Short mmCIF file of C-alpha atoms in Angstrom, two decimals:
data_model
loop_
_atom_site.label_atom_id
_atom_site.label_comp_id
_atom_site.label_asym_id
_atom_site.label_seq_id
_atom_site.Cartn_x
_atom_site.Cartn_y
_atom_site.Cartn_z
CA MET A 2 -113.65 95.85 -8.48
CA ASN A 3 -113.42 96.33 -4.82
CA ASN A 4 -112.70 92.48 -4.68
CA GLU A 5 -110.08 92.45 -7.41
CA HIS A 6 -107.32 92.33 -5.10
CA GLN A 7 -108.68 89.50 -3.15
CA THR A 8 -109.49 87.51 -6.38
CA ALA A 9 -105.95 88.13 -7.55
CA TRP A 10 -104.36 86.77 -4.10
CA GLU A 11 -106.80 83.67 -3.97
CA LYS A 12 -105.57 82.84 -7.55
CA CYS A 13 -102.04 83.06 -6.37
CA LEU A 14 -102.70 81.03 -3.31
CA GLU A 15 -104.02 78.30 -5.24
CA ILE A 16 -100.75 77.97 -7.03
CA ILE A 17 -98.56 78.35 -4.23
CA ARG A 18 -100.28 75.54 -2.44
CA ASP A 19 -99.34 73.10 -5.04
CA ASN A 20 -95.86 74.09 -4.72
CA VAL A 21 -94.88 74.32 -1.14
CA PRO A 22 -95.43 72.03 1.87
CA GLY A 23 -98.56 72.00 3.64
CA SER A 24 -97.02 72.95 6.97
CA SER A 25 -94.95 75.97 5.11
CA PHE A 26 -98.23 77.05 3.41
CA LYS A 27 -100.26 77.21 6.59
CA THR A 28 -97.37 79.24 8.73
CA TRP A 29 -96.31 81.38 5.91
CA PHE A 30 -99.14 82.22 3.60
CA GLU A 31 -102.53 81.75 5.59
CA PRO A 32 -101.72 84.62 7.64
CA ILE A 33 -101.36 87.09 4.78
CA GLU A 34 -104.02 89.54 3.97
CA PRO A 35 -104.10 91.23 0.48
CA ILE A 36 -104.73 95.13 0.91
CA LYS A 37 -105.37 96.46 -2.45
CA LEU A 38 -104.34 95.83 -6.43
CA LYS A 39 -103.42 98.72 -8.65
CA SER A 40 -101.39 98.71 -11.81
CA LYS A 41 -100.30 95.11 -11.36
CA VAL A 42 -99.01 96.17 -8.05
CA LEU A 43 -100.66 94.04 -5.64
CA THR A 44 -100.46 95.03 -1.92
CA ILE A 45 -100.13 92.21 0.89
CA GLN A 46 -100.26 92.57 4.79
CA VAL A 47 -98.19 90.60 6.78
CA PRO A 48 -97.82 90.48 10.64
CA SER A 49 -94.12 91.30 11.33
CA ALA A 50 -90.81 92.27 9.84
CA PHE A 51 -89.46 88.81 10.75
CA PHE A 52 -92.31 87.49 8.75
CA TYR A 53 -91.63 89.66 5.57
CA GLU A 54 -87.62 88.87 5.78
CA TYR A 55 -88.44 85.02 5.75
CA LEU A 56 -90.82 85.36 2.86
CA GLU A 57 -88.00 87.35 0.91
CA GLU A 58 -85.19 84.69 2.15
CA GLN A 59 -87.37 81.62 1.27
CA PHE A 60 -90.24 82.05 -0.89
CA ILE A 61 -89.57 85.11 -3.20
CA ASP A 62 -89.13 82.71 -6.44
CA ILE A 63 -92.58 81.09 -6.08
CA LEU A 64 -93.96 84.60 -5.29
CA ARG A 65 -92.46 86.34 -8.21
CA LYS A 66 -93.41 83.41 -10.76
CA THR A 67 -96.85 83.28 -9.26
CA LEU A 68 -97.45 87.01 -9.55
CA ARG A 69 -96.19 86.99 -13.10
CA MET A 70 -98.80 83.99 -13.88
CA VAL A 71 -101.87 85.79 -12.43
CA LEU A 72 -101.45 89.55 -13.50
CA GLY A 73 -98.79 89.03 -16.28
CA ASN A 74 -94.95 90.69 -16.96
CA GLY A 75 -94.36 93.64 -14.86
CA ALA A 76 -96.30 92.42 -11.83
CA LYS A 77 -94.92 93.84 -8.74
CA LEU A 78 -95.54 92.87 -4.93
CA GLU A 79 -95.98 95.61 -2.16
CA TYR A 80 -95.53 94.52 1.38
CA ASN A 81 -97.40 96.11 4.33
CA VAL A 82 -95.54 95.25 7.38
CA VAL A 83 -97.26 95.60 10.71
CA MET A 84 -94.56 97.05 12.76
CA GLY A 85 -96.65 97.13 15.98
CA PRO A 86 -100.25 96.46 17.38
CA ALA A 87 -102.86 98.63 16.07
CA GLN A 88 -104.20 101.09 18.88
CA SER A 89 -107.51 102.02 19.76
CA ASP A 90 -109.03 105.22 20.26
CA SER A 91 -111.38 106.36 23.19
CA GLN A 92 -114.45 105.29 20.78
CA GLY A 93 -112.82 101.81 20.60
CA ASN A 94 -112.32 102.35 16.72
CA ASN A 95 -109.30 100.15 15.81
CA GLY A 96 -106.31 102.07 14.70
CA THR A 97 -104.33 101.31 11.29
CA PRO A 98 -101.05 99.17 11.34
CA TYR A 99 -98.16 101.25 10.54
CA THR A 100 -95.38 100.26 8.01
CA VAL A 101 -91.46 101.05 7.50
CA SER A 102 -89.33 100.51 4.48
CA TYR A 103 -86.75 97.43 4.31
CA PRO A 104 -84.51 96.21 1.88
CA THR A 105 -86.19 94.32 -0.65
CA SER A 106 -85.74 92.12 -3.92
CA SER A 107 -85.84 94.09 -7.41
CA ASN A 108 -89.60 92.90 -7.92
CA THR A 109 -90.97 93.51 -4.71
CA ARG A 110 -91.08 96.80 -2.79
CA ILE A 111 -92.36 98.04 0.80
CA GLN A 112 -95.15 100.60 1.22
CA ASN A 113 -93.50 103.67 3.30
CA GLN A 114 -95.80 105.71 4.92
CA PRO A 115 -94.68 108.69 7.24
CA LEU A 116 -93.51 107.58 10.75
CA THR A 117 -91.52 108.76 13.63
CA ILE A 118 -89.27 106.08 14.80
CA PRO A 119 -88.03 106.12 18.30
CA LEU A 120 -84.07 106.15 18.34
CA SER A 121 -82.47 102.91 18.94
CA THR A 122 -80.06 102.42 22.01
CA ASP A 123 -77.19 102.68 19.69
CA ASP A 124 -78.65 105.68 18.10
CA LYS A 125 -78.80 107.37 21.47
CA LYS A 126 -75.24 107.15 22.32
CA SER A 127 -74.54 107.77 25.86
CA ILE A 128 -76.79 109.74 28.17
CA LYS A 129 -75.64 113.38 28.25
CA ASN A 130 -75.02 114.94 31.58
CA PRO A 131 -77.88 117.43 31.46
CA PHE A 132 -76.42 119.13 34.72
CA ILE A 133 -73.85 120.91 32.62
CA ILE A 134 -76.50 122.32 30.04
CA PRO A 135 -77.68 126.05 31.16
CA GLY A 136 -81.08 126.52 31.78
CA ILE A 137 -82.19 122.97 31.20
CA GLN A 138 -85.86 122.64 31.08
CA LYS A 139 -87.51 119.56 32.71
CA LEU A 140 -89.26 118.14 29.23
CA GLN A 141 -85.84 118.03 27.79
CA ILE A 142 -84.94 115.23 29.72
CA ASP A 143 -85.08 111.74 27.78
CA PRO A 144 -86.29 109.05 30.21
CA GLN A 145 -84.08 106.30 28.35
CA LEU A 146 -86.81 103.78 28.44
CA LYS A 147 -87.15 101.17 25.49
CA PRO A 148 -90.57 101.24 24.12
CA ASP A 149 -91.16 97.24 24.25
CA ASN A 150 -90.76 97.05 27.88
CA THR A 151 -94.57 97.79 28.81
CA PHE A 152 -96.68 96.01 31.21
CA GLU A 153 -98.55 94.40 28.37
CA ASN A 154 -95.36 92.59 27.15
CA PHE A 155 -94.51 91.44 30.45
CA VAL A 156 -96.13 88.02 31.23
CA GLU A 157 -97.58 87.67 34.44
CA GLY A 158 -97.18 84.46 36.61
CA ASP A 159 -96.89 83.12 40.08
CA CYS A 160 -93.36 83.91 40.00
CA ASN A 161 -93.88 87.66 39.71
CA ARG A 162 -97.30 88.51 40.63
CA LEU A 163 -96.52 90.46 43.72
CA ALA A 164 -93.66 92.79 41.83
CA ARG A 165 -95.99 93.31 38.86
CA SER A 166 -99.16 94.21 40.84
CA ALA A 167 -97.07 96.44 42.98
CA GLY A 168 -95.28 97.90 40.07
CA PHE A 169 -98.76 98.93 38.38
CA ALA A 170 -100.27 100.43 41.41
CA VAL A 171 -96.88 102.70 41.57
CA ALA A 172 -97.33 103.55 38.04
CA ARG A 173 -100.83 104.88 38.46
CA ASN A 174 -99.92 106.92 41.78
CA PRO A 175 -96.23 107.50 41.63
CA GLY A 176 -95.05 108.66 45.24
CA GLY A 177 -98.61 108.37 46.63
CA THR A 178 -98.51 104.59 47.57
CA ALA A 179 -96.77 102.99 50.79
CA PHE A 180 -94.55 101.22 47.77
CA ASN A 181 -91.84 104.10 48.07
CA PRO A 182 -89.08 102.87 47.30
CA LEU A 183 -90.18 99.93 45.44
CA MET A 184 -87.19 97.45 45.37
CA ILE A 185 -87.51 94.65 42.74
CA TYR A 186 -84.73 91.91 43.28
CA GLY A 187 -84.02 88.81 41.52
CA ASN A 188 -81.27 86.73 39.61
CA SER A 189 -80.31 87.83 36.04
CA GLY A 190 -82.52 87.30 33.35
CA LEU A 191 -85.85 87.30 35.05
CA GLY A 192 -87.14 90.71 33.96
CA LYS A 193 -85.91 93.21 36.52
CA THR A 194 -85.17 95.86 34.02
CA HIS A 195 -88.44 95.20 31.98
CA LEU A 196 -90.63 95.48 35.07
CA ALA A 197 -89.02 98.73 36.15
CA GLN A 198 -89.03 100.42 32.89
CA ALA A 199 -92.76 99.24 32.44
CA ILE A 200 -93.61 101.37 35.47
CA GLY A 201 -91.73 104.59 33.80
CA ILE A 202 -93.62 103.96 30.34
CA GLU A 203 -96.85 103.73 32.16
CA VAL A 204 -96.30 106.85 34.06
CA LYS A 205 -95.46 108.70 30.89
CA GLU A 206 -98.60 107.75 29.29
CA GLN A 207 -100.83 108.51 31.95
CA MET A 208 -98.85 111.52 33.26
CA PRO A 209 -96.65 113.16 30.48
CA ASP A 210 -95.68 116.09 32.50
CA LYS A 211 -93.87 113.83 35.12
CA VAL A 212 -90.14 113.61 34.54
CA VAL A 213 -89.07 109.90 34.40
CA LEU A 214 -85.52 108.63 34.35
CA TYR A 215 -84.23 105.34 33.98
CA VAL A 216 -80.39 104.87 34.77
CA ASN A 217 -77.99 102.15 35.40
CA ALA A 218 -75.89 101.96 38.65
CA ASN A 219 -72.67 102.02 36.57
CA LYS A 220 -73.91 105.06 34.49
CA PHE A 221 -74.90 106.99 37.73
CA GLN A 222 -71.54 106.27 38.99
CA THR A 223 -69.64 107.42 35.79
CA GLN A 224 -71.76 110.58 35.70
CA PHE A 225 -70.97 111.22 39.46
CA THR A 226 -67.26 110.77 38.77
CA GLU A 227 -67.30 113.12 35.78
CA ALA A 228 -69.00 115.64 37.86
CA THR A 229 -66.67 115.41 40.67
CA ARG A 230 -63.79 115.74 38.48
CA ASN A 231 -65.38 118.82 36.85
CA ASN A 232 -66.62 120.50 40.21
CA ASN A 233 -70.17 120.23 39.11
CA ARG A 234 -71.23 117.79 42.15
CA ASN A 235 -73.93 120.28 43.06
CA ASP A 236 -75.30 120.49 39.69
CA PHE A 237 -75.28 116.92 39.57
CA LEU A 238 -77.32 116.61 42.87
CA HIS A 239 -79.83 119.16 41.58
CA PHE A 240 -80.39 117.37 38.41
CA TYR A 241 -81.32 114.28 40.00
CA GLN A 242 -83.38 116.23 42.63
CA MET A 243 -85.68 117.17 39.61
CA ILE A 244 -86.62 113.93 38.82
CA ASP A 245 -90.35 112.85 39.69
CA VAL A 246 -89.66 109.09 39.24
CA LEU A 247 -86.15 107.72 39.43
CA ILE A 248 -85.63 104.14 38.28
CA LEU A 249 -82.16 103.01 39.54
CA ASP A 250 -81.15 99.69 37.85
CA ASP A 251 -78.58 97.06 39.43
CA VAL A 252 -78.04 99.22 42.87
CA HIS A 253 -76.04 96.32 44.14
CA GLU A 254 -73.25 97.77 42.01
CA PHE A 255 -72.92 100.62 44.45
CA ALA A 256 -71.09 98.23 46.93
CA GLY A 257 -67.80 99.68 48.01
CA LYS A 258 -68.35 102.87 46.52
CA GLU A 259 -68.72 105.31 49.62
CA LYS A 260 -68.72 108.46 47.92
CA THR A 261 -71.39 107.56 45.45
CA GLN A 262 -73.46 105.99 48.13
CA GLU A 263 -73.62 109.09 50.19
CA THR A 264 -74.54 111.16 47.19
CA PHE A 265 -77.13 108.82 46.43
CA PHE A 266 -78.68 108.80 49.88
CA HIS A 267 -78.97 112.70 49.89
CA ILE A 268 -80.83 112.10 46.37
CA PHE A 269 -83.26 109.52 47.74
CA ASN A 270 -84.01 111.65 50.88
CA HIS A 271 -84.74 114.75 49.01
CA LEU A 272 -87.02 112.69 46.46
CA HIS A 273 -88.65 110.69 49.18
CA GLN A 274 -89.19 113.69 51.29
CA THR A 275 -90.78 115.63 48.42
CA GLY A 276 -93.37 112.80 47.30
CA LYS A 277 -91.19 111.42 44.48
CA GLN A 278 -90.99 107.98 43.54
CA LEU A 279 -88.21 105.90 43.66
CA ILE A 280 -87.93 102.31 41.89
CA LEU A 281 -84.59 100.17 42.46
CA THR A 282 -83.56 96.70 41.10
CA SER A 283 -81.11 94.46 42.45
CA ASP A 284 -79.70 90.87 42.25
CA LYS A 285 -80.18 90.27 46.22
CA PRO A 286 -82.75 91.76 48.81
CA PRO A 287 -81.38 94.51 50.86
CA ILE A 288 -80.51 92.12 53.86
CA GLU A 289 -78.17 90.19 51.74
CA LEU A 290 -76.42 93.20 50.01
CA LYS A 291 -72.54 93.70 51.04
CA GLY A 292 -70.53 96.88 51.00
CA MET A 293 -73.55 99.08 51.31
CA GLU A 294 -73.96 101.67 54.24
CA GLN A 295 -76.44 100.62 56.73
CA ARG A 296 -78.15 104.09 56.57
CA LEU A 297 -78.68 103.49 52.79
CA LEU A 298 -80.00 99.77 53.26
CA SER A 299 -82.65 101.08 55.82
CA ARG A 300 -84.25 103.28 53.62
CA PHE A 301 -84.25 100.66 50.80
CA LYS A 302 -86.32 98.98 53.33
CA TRP A 303 -89.04 101.71 53.86
CA GLY A 304 -91.54 100.79 50.82
CA LEU A 305 -91.83 97.26 49.54
CA THR A 306 -89.23 94.63 48.54
CA ALA A 307 -90.64 92.11 45.95
CA ASP A 308 -88.72 89.39 44.36
CA LEU A 309 -88.71 87.94 40.78
CA GLN A 310 -88.59 84.21 40.80
CA THR A 311 -87.58 81.56 38.04
CA PRO A 312 -90.72 81.28 35.92
CA ASP A 313 -92.82 77.87 36.29
CA PHE A 314 -93.60 75.84 33.10
CA GLU A 315 -96.68 77.55 32.26
CA THR A 316 -95.48 81.03 32.56
CA ARG A 317 -92.39 79.83 30.22
CA MET A 318 -95.07 78.49 27.88
CA GLN A 319 -97.16 81.83 27.92
CA ILE A 320 -93.88 83.76 27.32
CA LEU A 321 -92.87 81.56 24.09
CA ARG A 322 -96.49 82.02 22.66
CA GLN A 323 -96.67 85.86 23.29
CA LYS A 324 -93.12 86.01 21.49
CA VAL A 325 -94.18 83.99 18.52
CA TYR A 326 -97.54 85.75 18.20
CA LYS A 327 -95.73 88.88 18.15
CA ASP A 328 -93.42 87.98 15.47
CA GLY A 329 -96.09 86.63 13.43
CA ILE A 330 -94.91 82.88 13.67
CA THR A 331 -97.06 79.72 13.98
CA LEU A 332 -95.15 77.08 15.92
CA SER A 333 -96.62 73.74 17.23
CA ASP A 334 -97.35 73.41 20.72
CA GLU A 335 -94.92 70.09 20.78
CA VAL A 336 -92.18 72.55 19.87
CA LEU A 337 -93.13 75.07 22.33
CA GLU A 338 -93.37 72.70 25.18
CA TYR A 339 -90.15 71.01 24.23
CA ILE A 340 -88.46 74.62 24.80
CA ALA A 341 -90.34 75.56 27.91
CA SER A 342 -89.44 72.05 29.64
CA HIS A 343 -85.61 72.26 28.69
CA VAL A 344 -84.49 76.25 29.08
CA THR A 345 -85.85 76.86 32.67
CA ASN A 346 -83.12 79.15 33.85
CA ASN A 347 -84.77 82.35 32.96
CA VAL A 348 -86.73 84.54 30.64
CA ARG A 349 -83.65 86.05 28.65
CA GLU A 350 -82.50 82.38 27.94
CA LEU A 351 -85.85 81.24 26.96
CA GLU A 352 -86.39 84.07 24.36
CA GLY A 353 -82.79 83.65 23.30
CA ALA A 354 -83.35 79.74 22.57
CA LEU A 355 -86.58 80.77 20.36
CA VAL A 356 -84.74 83.57 18.47
CA SER A 357 -81.58 80.96 17.73
CA LEU A 358 -84.47 78.40 16.60
CA LEU A 359 -86.13 80.96 14.27
CA ALA A 360 -82.65 82.01 12.91
CA GLN A 361 -81.36 78.36 12.36
CA SER A 362 -84.54 77.80 10.55
CA MET A 363 -84.24 80.59 8.21
CA LEU A 364 -80.62 80.50 7.48
CA ASN A 365 -80.61 76.48 6.74
CA LYS A 366 -84.09 76.55 5.03
CA ARG A 367 -85.62 74.19 7.31
CA GLU A 368 -89.00 73.73 8.80
CA ILE A 369 -89.03 74.29 12.56
CA THR A 370 -89.75 70.69 13.59
CA LEU A 371 -89.39 68.71 16.82
CA ASP A 372 -86.25 67.15 15.57
CA LEU A 373 -84.72 70.54 14.84
CA THR A 374 -85.76 71.88 18.11
CA SER A 375 -84.30 69.03 20.00
CA LYS A 376 -80.92 69.39 18.31
CA LEU A 377 -80.80 73.20 18.78
CA ILE A 378 -81.67 73.22 22.45
CA THR A 379 -79.55 70.29 23.04
CA LYS A 380 -76.43 72.42 21.80
CA LEU A 381 -77.70 75.47 23.85
CA VAL A 382 -78.14 73.57 27.00
CA LYS A 383 -74.41 71.87 26.51
CA ASN A 384 -73.00 75.45 26.18
CA SER A 385 -74.78 76.95 29.31
CA ARG A 386 -74.99 74.59 32.38
CA ARG A 387 -78.57 73.36 32.21
CA GLU A 388 -80.96 73.80 35.05
CA LEU A 389 -83.72 71.21 35.63
CA SER A 390 -87.04 71.68 35.91
CA ILE A 391 -88.93 70.04 39.13
CA GLU A 392 -91.42 68.45 36.75
CA TYR A 393 -88.44 66.99 34.57
CA ILE A 394 -86.91 65.46 37.97
CA SER A 395 -90.30 64.24 39.07
CA LYS A 396 -90.75 62.28 35.88
CA VAL A 397 -87.20 60.91 35.85
CA VAL A 398 -87.31 59.57 39.32
CA CYS A 399 -90.84 58.11 39.04
CA ASP A 400 -89.86 56.38 35.70
CA TYR A 401 -86.69 54.92 37.58
CA PHE A 402 -89.13 53.60 40.36
CA ASN A 403 -91.94 52.67 37.82
CA MET A 404 -94.96 54.68 39.16
CA SER A 405 -96.72 57.68 38.18
CA VAL A 406 -95.76 61.25 38.45
CA GLU A 407 -99.24 61.82 40.17
CA SER A 408 -98.47 59.31 42.76
CA ILE A 409 -96.11 61.46 44.38
CA GLN A 410 -98.26 64.29 44.77
CA THR A 411 -100.74 62.52 46.85
CA LYS A 412 -100.99 62.08 50.71
CA THR A 413 -100.02 58.32 50.85
CA ARG A 414 -97.92 57.10 53.28
CA LYS A 415 -96.71 54.12 51.61
CA ARG A 416 -93.04 53.46 51.68
CA GLU A 417 -92.01 53.37 48.38
CA ILE A 418 -93.87 56.62 47.10
CA VAL A 419 -92.49 58.44 50.17
CA GLN A 420 -89.08 57.66 49.29
CA ALA A 421 -89.74 58.72 45.75
CA ARG A 422 -91.11 62.00 46.87
CA GLN A 423 -88.15 62.59 49.22
CA ILE A 424 -85.65 61.81 46.42
CA THR A 425 -87.47 64.17 44.14
CA MET A 426 -87.28 66.95 46.71
CA TYR A 427 -83.48 65.99 47.35
CA PHE A 428 -82.59 66.62 43.67
CA SER A 429 -84.69 69.77 43.23
CA LYS A 430 -82.96 71.22 45.75
CA ASN A 431 -79.42 70.46 44.61
CA LEU A 432 -79.82 70.92 40.91
CA THR A 433 -82.34 73.87 40.74
CA LYS A 434 -82.69 77.08 42.03
CA TYR A 435 -85.97 77.24 43.27
CA SER A 436 -86.69 78.16 47.07
CA LEU A 437 -87.64 75.12 49.39
CA ALA A 438 -91.28 76.70 49.47
CA THR A 439 -91.49 76.38 45.90
CA ILE A 440 -90.15 72.58 45.58
CA GLY A 441 -92.62 71.69 48.53
CA SER A 442 -95.49 73.37 46.74
CA GLN A 443 -94.67 71.41 43.47
CA ILE A 444 -94.24 68.07 45.20
CA GLY A 445 -97.10 66.82 47.03
CA ASN A 446 -98.00 70.63 48.42
CA LYS A 447 -95.61 70.36 51.01
CA ASP A 448 -93.98 73.25 53.10
CA HIS A 449 -90.33 74.07 53.23
CA ALA A 450 -89.69 72.14 56.44
CA THR A 451 -90.84 69.04 54.81
CA VAL A 452 -88.11 69.46 52.16
CA LEU A 453 -85.48 70.22 54.40
CA HIS A 454 -86.40 67.11 56.43
CA ALA A 455 -86.60 65.17 53.08
CA CYS A 456 -83.01 66.17 51.74
CA LYS A 457 -81.81 64.89 55.62
CA THR A 458 -83.26 61.82 55.25
CA VAL A 459 -81.79 61.28 51.77
CA ASN A 460 -78.45 62.00 53.06
CA ASN A 461 -78.49 59.75 55.81
CA LEU A 462 -79.69 56.78 53.75
CA LYS A 463 -77.16 57.53 51.41
CA ASP A 464 -74.51 56.82 54.23
CA THR A 465 -76.39 53.91 55.51
CA ASP A 466 -78.08 52.19 52.89
CA LYS A 467 -75.83 50.39 50.15
CA ASN A 468 -79.13 49.90 47.92
CA PHE A 469 -80.51 53.48 48.39
CA ARG A 470 -77.25 54.81 47.56
CA GLN A 471 -77.23 53.04 44.13
CA TYR A 472 -80.64 54.11 43.48
CA VAL A 473 -79.67 57.99 44.04
CA GLU A 474 -76.47 57.57 42.04
CA ASP A 475 -78.54 55.98 39.17
CA ILE A 476 -81.01 58.49 38.76
CA GLU A 477 -78.01 61.63 39.32
CA LYS A 478 -76.66 59.90 36.06
CA LYS A 479 -80.14 60.23 34.27
CA LEU A 480 -80.30 63.67 35.30
CA THR A 481 -76.99 65.06 34.53
CA MET A 482 -76.18 62.96 31.38
#
């Protein structure tokens, strides 16, 4: 009797297996686990909300017919949708996946257990100005952190290891390390906000009494303007001086705003002198920030400045694998490698490409194949100026000269191999955003001076050697077509 649900589901799978493609069966039905069977209601557990929505969109007819055949008229399906990873208690016992109600078809329903769901960004509206609330208590302050922006969800690689390690150290001992302030900088979409918020989330988990606040520089500016207009500037200062861990995002947006900079200068000084933690993010390191007061820039340099770089191929693959695992989807390595090889600018574009692919597959009722992936990625790349990877440039150059990619990684001084290596460095510098040091490390394990020398050599030969200039032009067409 206890295995009744298992037996019923196995009978359903036998029927479904004969009526859907093998790849679809493996992707969408093998991960399902039967939970219970009661009064012709079969409860199955699926790994994510996306998984549930896809089943309802693509396979509801076959599910309905199969249930009727196995359980008889009046049979119903109940989904147990895993909305987050199971937690473990201090004894190591696995927790229970929680569920939430979703719209469903007439013959299925979703199990709904009591659950407290954090408000979404839209539900929170704008951050209230707490300094105008009489008798405000510290514990009333909402930290404004997104629950998914955890260290666990932040994929570590060579591109971000220093920043992540420093961030974790700060999270375990806020205000007690040499990393105060911790300034994280890098281009858009590389995970600055995620990492900064991960620190705040970890602090709240380890030290619930700590007052943590995340605020964007634009929001800070708006609050300051309102406080000035309402003659509440002192209350504004007092509020921010209450914070134990202040996370200020996009601090470069203070450029040219002298009054805001002056106010933040006083807040910074108070928090730092009282052992509070400051975490700042910016698109540039302090030395490159324009329109900022020197006394403020000097304080930004007091702690640690750590950069986030464009993720390499291995890190991009790990990000994609984590994303599909979280969504309960199975994709071939061939598909993931194609996405990782062609979407190289930043993490945001990488995850956006994957979401677009999953959406196209569901809407058009098509399996996710390499052909579908290629067509979609081609459109995305055309719509946003594609940044090539060093790996791809190396392959194109080596194919042109009919040599292996491994050959340019060796220390040989053969003229044709040295030439190919220099051309690869030249295009890597001109067509990507990688630093010279990164380019050198990935092409023959050279230093940045070697890359600079290679670029100068290529430019000189283009001007003096007609055949060499033709090589470069041919390869550039292949890379930019």
